Tab-separated table of C-alpha atoms in Angstrom:
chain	number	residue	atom	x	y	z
A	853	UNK	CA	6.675	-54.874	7.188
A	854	UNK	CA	8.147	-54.126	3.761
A	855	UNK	CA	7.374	-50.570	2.355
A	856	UNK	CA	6.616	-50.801	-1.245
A	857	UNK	CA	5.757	-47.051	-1.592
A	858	UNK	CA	8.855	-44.805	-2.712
A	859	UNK	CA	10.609	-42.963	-0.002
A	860	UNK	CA	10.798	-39.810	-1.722
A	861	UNK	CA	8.152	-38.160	-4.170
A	862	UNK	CA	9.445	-38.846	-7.849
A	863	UNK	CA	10.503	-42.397	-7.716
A	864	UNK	CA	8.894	-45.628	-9.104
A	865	UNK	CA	9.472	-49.101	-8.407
A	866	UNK	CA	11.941	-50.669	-10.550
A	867	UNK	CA	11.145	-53.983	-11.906
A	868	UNK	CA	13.048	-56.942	-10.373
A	869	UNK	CA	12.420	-60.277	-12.029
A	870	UNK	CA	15.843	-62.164	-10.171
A	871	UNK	CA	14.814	-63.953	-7.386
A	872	UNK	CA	17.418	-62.797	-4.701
A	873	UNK	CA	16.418	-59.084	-5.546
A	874	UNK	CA	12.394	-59.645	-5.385
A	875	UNK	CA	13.571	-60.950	-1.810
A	876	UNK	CA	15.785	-58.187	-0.454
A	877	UNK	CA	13.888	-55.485	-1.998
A	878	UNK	CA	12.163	-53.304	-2.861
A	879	UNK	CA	14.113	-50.966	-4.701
A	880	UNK	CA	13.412	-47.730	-6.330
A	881	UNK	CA	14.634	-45.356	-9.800
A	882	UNK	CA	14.420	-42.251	-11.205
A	883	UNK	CA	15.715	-41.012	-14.814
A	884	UNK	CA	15.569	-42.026	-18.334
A	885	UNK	CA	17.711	-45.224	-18.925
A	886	UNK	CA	21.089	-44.550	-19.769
A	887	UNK	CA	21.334	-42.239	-16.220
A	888	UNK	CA	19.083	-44.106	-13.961
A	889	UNK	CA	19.630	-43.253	-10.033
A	890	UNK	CA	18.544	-46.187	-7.779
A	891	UNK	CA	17.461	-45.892	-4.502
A	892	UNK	CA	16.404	-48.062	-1.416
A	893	UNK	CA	15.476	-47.639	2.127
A	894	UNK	CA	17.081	-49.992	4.579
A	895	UNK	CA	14.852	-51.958	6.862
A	896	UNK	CA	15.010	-54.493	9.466
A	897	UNK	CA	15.299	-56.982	7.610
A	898	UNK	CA	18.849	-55.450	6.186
A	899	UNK	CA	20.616	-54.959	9.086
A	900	UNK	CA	23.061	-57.011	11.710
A	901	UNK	CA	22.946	-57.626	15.146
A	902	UNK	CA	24.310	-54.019	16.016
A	903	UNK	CA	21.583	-52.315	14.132
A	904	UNK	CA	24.066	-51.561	10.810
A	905	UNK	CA	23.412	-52.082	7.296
A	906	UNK	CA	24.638	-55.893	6.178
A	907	UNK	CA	27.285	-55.171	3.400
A	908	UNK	CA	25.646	-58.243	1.686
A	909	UNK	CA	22.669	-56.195	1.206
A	910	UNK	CA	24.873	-53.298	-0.069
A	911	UNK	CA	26.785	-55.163	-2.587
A	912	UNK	CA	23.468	-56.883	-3.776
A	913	UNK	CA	22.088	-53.494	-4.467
A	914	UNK	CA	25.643	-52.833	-6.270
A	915	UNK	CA	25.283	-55.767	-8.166
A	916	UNK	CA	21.547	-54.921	-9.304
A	917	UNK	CA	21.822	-51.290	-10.111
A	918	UNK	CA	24.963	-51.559	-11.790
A	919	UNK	CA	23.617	-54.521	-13.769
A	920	UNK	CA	20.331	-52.403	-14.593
A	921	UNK	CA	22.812	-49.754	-16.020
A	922	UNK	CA	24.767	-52.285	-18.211
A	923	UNK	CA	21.566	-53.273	-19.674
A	924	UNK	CA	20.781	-50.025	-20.100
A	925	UNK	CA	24.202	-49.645	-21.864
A	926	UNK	CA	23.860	-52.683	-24.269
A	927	UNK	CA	20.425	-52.374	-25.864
A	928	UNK	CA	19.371	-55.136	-23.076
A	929	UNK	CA	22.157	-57.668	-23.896
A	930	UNK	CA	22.513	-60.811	-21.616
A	931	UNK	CA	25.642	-60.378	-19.157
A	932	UNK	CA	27.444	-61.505	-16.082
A	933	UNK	CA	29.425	-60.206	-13.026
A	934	UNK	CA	32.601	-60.708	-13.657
A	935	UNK	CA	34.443	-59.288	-10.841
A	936	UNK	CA	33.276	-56.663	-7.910
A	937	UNK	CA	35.387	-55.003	-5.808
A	938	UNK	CA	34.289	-52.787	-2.765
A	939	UNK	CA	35.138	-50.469	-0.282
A	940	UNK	CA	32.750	-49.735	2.846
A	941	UNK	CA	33.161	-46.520	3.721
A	942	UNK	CA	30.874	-45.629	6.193
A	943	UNK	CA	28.014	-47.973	8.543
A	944	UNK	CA	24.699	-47.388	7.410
A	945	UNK	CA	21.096	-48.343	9.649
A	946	UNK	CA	17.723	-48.465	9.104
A	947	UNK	CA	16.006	-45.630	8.142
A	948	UNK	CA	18.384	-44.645	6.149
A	949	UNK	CA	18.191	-44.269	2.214
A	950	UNK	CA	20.850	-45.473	-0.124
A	951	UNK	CA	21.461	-43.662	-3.241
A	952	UNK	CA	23.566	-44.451	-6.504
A	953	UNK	CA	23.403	-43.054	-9.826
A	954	UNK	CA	25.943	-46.008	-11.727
A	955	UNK	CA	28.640	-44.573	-14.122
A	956	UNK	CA	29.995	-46.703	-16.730
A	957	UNK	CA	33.416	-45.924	-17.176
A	958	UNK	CA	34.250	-47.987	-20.575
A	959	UNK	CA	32.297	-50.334	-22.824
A	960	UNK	CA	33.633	-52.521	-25.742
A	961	UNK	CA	32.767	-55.386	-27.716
A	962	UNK	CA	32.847	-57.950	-24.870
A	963	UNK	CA	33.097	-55.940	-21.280
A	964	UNK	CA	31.656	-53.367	-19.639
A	965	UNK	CA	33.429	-52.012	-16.822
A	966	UNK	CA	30.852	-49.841	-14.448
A	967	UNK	CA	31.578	-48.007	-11.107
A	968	UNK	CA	29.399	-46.315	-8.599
A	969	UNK	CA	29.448	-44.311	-5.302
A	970	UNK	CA	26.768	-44.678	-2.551
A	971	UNK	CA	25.922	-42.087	-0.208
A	972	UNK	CA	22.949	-41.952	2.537
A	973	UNK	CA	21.741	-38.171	2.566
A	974	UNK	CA	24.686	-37.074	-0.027
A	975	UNK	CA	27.822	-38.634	1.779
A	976	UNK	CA	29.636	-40.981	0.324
A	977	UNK	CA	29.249	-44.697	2.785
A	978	UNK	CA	29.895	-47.602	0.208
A	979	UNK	CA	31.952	-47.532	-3.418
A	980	UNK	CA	31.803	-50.818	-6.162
A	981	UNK	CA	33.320	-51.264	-9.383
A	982	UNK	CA	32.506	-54.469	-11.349
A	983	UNK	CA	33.361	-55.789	-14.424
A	984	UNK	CA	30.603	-57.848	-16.607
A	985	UNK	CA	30.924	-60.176	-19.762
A	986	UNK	CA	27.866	-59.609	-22.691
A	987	UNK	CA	27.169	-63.636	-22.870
A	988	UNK	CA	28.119	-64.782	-26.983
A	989	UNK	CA	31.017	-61.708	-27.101
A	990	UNK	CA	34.683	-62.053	-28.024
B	924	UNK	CA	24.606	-80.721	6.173
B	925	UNK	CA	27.211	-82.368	7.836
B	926	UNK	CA	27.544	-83.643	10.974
B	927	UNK	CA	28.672	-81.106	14.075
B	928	UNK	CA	27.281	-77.612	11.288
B	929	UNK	CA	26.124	-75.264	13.648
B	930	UNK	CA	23.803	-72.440	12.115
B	931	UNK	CA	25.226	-69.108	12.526
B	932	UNK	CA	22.652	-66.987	10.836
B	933	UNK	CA	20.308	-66.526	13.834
B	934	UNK	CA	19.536	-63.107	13.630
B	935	UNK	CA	19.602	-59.859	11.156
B	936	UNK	CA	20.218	-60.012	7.365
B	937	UNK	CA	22.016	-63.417	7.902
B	938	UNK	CA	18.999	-64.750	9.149
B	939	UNK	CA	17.044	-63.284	6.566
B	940	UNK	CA	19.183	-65.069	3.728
B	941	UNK	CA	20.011	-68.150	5.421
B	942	UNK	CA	19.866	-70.486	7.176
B	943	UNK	CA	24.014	-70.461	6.746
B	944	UNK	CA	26.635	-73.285	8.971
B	945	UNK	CA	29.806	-73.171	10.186
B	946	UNK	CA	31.169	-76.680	9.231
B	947	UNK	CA	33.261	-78.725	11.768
B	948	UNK	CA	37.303	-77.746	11.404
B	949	UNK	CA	39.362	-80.958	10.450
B	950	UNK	CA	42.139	-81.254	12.235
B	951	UNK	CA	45.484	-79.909	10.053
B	952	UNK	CA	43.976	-77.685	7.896
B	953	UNK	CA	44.380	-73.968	8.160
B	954	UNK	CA	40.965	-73.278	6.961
B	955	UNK	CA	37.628	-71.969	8.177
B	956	UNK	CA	34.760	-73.912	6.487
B	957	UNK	CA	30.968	-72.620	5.909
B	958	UNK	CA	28.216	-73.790	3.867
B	959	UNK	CA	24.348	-72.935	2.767
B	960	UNK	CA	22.271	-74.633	0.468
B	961	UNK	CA	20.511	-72.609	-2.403
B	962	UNK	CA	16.824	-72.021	-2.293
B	963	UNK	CA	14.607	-70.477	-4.586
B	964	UNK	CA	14.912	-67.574	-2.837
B	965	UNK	CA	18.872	-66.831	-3.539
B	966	UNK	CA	18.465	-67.758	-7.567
B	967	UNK	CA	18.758	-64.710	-10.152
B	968	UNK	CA	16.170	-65.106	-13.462
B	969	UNK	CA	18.862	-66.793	-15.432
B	970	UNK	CA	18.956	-70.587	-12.946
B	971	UNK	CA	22.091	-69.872	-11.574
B	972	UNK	CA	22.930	-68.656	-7.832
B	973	UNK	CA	22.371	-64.242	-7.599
B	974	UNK	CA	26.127	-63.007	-7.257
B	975	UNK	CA	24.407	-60.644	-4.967
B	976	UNK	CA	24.009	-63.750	-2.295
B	977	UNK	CA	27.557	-65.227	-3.085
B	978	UNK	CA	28.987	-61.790	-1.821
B	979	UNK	CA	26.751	-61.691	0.810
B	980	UNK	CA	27.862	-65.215	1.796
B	981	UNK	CA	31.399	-64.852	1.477
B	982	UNK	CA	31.041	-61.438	3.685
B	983	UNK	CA	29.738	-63.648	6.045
B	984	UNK	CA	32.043	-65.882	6.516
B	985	UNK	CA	35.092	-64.070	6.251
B	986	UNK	CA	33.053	-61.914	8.851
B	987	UNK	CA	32.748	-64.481	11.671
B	988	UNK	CA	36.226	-65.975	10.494
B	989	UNK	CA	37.910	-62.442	11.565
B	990	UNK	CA	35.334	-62.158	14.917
B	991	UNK	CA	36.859	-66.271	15.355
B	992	UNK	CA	40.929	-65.354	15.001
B	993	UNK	CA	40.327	-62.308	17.030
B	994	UNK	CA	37.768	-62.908	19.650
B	995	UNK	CA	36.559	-59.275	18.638
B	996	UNK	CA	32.706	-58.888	19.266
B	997	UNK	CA	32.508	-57.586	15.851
B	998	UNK	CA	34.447	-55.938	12.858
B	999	UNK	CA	33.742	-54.578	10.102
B	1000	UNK	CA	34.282	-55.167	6.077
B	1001	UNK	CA	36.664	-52.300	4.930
B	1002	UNK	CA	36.852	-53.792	1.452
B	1003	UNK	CA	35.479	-57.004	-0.392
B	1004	UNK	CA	37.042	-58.267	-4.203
B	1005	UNK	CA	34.712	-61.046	-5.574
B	1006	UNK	CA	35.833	-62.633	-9.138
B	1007	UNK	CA	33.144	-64.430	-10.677
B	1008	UNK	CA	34.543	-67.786	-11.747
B	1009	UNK	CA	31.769	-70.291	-12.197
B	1010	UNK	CA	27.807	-70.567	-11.529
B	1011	UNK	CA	25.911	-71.864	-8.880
B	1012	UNK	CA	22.619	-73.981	-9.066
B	1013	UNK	CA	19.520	-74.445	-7.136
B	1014	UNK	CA	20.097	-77.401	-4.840
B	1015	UNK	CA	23.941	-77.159	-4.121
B	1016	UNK	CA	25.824	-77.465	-1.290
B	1017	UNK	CA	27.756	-73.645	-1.424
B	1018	UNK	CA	30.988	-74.227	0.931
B	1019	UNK	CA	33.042	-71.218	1.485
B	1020	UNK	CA	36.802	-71.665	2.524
B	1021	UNK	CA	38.624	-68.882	4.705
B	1022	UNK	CA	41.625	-68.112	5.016
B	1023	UNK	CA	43.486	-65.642	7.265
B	1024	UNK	CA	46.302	-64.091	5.422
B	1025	UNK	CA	47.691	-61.587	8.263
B	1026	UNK	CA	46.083	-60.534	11.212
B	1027	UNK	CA	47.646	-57.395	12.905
B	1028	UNK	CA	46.373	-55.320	16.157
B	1029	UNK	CA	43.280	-54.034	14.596
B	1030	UNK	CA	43.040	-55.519	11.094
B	1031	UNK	CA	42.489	-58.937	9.745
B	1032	UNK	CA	43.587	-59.664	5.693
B	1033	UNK	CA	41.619	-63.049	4.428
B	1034	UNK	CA	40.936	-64.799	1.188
B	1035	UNK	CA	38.277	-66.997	0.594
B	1036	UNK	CA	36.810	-69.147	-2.247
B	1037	UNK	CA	33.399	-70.397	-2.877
B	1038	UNK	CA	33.008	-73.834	-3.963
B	1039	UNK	CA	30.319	-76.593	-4.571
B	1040	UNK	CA	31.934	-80.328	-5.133
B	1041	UNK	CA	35.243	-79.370	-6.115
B	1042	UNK	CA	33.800	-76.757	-8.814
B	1043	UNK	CA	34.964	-73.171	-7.562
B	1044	UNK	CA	32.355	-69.996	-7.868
B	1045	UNK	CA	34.264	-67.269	-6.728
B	1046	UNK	CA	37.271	-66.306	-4.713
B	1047	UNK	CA	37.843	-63.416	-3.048
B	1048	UNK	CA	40.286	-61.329	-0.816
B	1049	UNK	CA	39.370	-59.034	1.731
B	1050	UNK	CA	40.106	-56.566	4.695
B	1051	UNK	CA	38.408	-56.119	8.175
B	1052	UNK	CA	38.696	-53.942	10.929
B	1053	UNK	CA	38.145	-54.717	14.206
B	1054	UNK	CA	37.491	-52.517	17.322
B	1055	UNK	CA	40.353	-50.890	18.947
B	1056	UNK	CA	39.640	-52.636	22.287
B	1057	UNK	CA	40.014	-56.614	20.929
């Protein structure tokens, strides 16, 4: 079964409202916006055949908590993904939780470009930087 | 789905997201075809397909098309570039197209590109690594 209580004391449940990440979630935050850290446990449900985290699951959480921090960024503007690239560092299984605190690393009028490192009990297993377009921006 | 798709997502997280096909190969082309329809389930809030489940697909397929060239048991996504080129919509055919750019003794370099109709959604390249004893 799904856990919807937080894995560690101090975390609430951050509100989904796409779809895809009601479905593979639940996922959790911490911090004022602006420095939100995300979290998730990973559960069966995650995982492959060999009992390691799907990296479809981790660039879905890459894609949602960097997107919560480009909101956070923009006043709540309307964006897309541009363009994600990732490196998998290290496997992942269940049990384990996934941490990210996003960074943005430059904003202007019409792009944000955002990076952030993932670690499972503070080492680094999974890196993404993506590039997103505010919708209406030149 | 075509005729001759065999589902591939019988267990784990592709399960959980799919059901996703491998698509018969035609006979001169170098590529490795897949395909999934969207559900509700894979949408973001917006209408469109959640990039989240395009990566997830593409992983996928590049995934079994490096366990295919290799006859490895498994491998493993060392790095994944996704660009973002056009949306996806509830209902569509998604058909992912794999290519293998170089495989050497324990590493397989692909490309890929999403498409649905002849409208493309994202392409991406990639590297895998496969276990030393394949």
């Amino acid at each position: 079964m799904t856990d919807l209580a937080p894995p560690l004391p101090g975390y609430v449940r951050t509100k989904l409202v796409d779809p895809f990440e009601i479905f593979v979630g639940p996922v959790f935050e911490t911090g004022a916006p602006g420095s939100r850290h995300f979290i998730f446990r990973v559960d069966e449900r995650h995982v492959n055949g060999r009992g390691v985290l799907h990296g479809g699951m981790l660039m879905t959480f890459a894609d949602l908590a960097l997107g919560a921090a480009v909101w956070d960024a923009t006043d709540y503007a309307p964006s897309v993904t541009l363009n994600m690239h990732t490196q998998f560092l290290k496997p992942s299984r269940a049990g384990d939780i996934v941490e990210v605190t996003p960074v943005l690393t430059r904003k202007t009028r019409a792009l944000v470009f955002m990076r952030g490192e993932f670690t499972v009990a503070g080492e680094p297993v999974f890196t993404a930087e993506s590039v997103w377009k505010l919708l209406g921006k030149d | 789905m075509p005729d001759g798709a065999v589902n591939v997502s019988l267990g784990g997280f592709n399960r959980f997201v799919g059901p996703l096909f491998r698509l018969p190969e035609t006979a001169e082309d170098e590529v490795r075809r897949f395909a999934f329809i969207v559900t509700d389930k894979h949408m973001n809030s917006g209408g469109t397909v959640h990039g989240g489940m395009l990566m997830a697909f593409v992983d996928i397929a590049m995934s079994q098309t490096a366990r295919a060239v290799s006859g490895a048991k498994s491998c493993s996504t060392v790095s994944l570039n996704c660009d973002f080129v056009g949306p996806g919509r509830l209902g569509d055919m998604i058909e992912a197209r794999v290519r293998v750019t170089r495989r050497a003794r324990t590493m397989v370099f692909m490309s890929a590109e999403l498409v649905t109709g002849d409208r493309p959604l994202l392409v991406a390249t990639g590297l895998w690594k496969l276990p030393i004893e394949s």
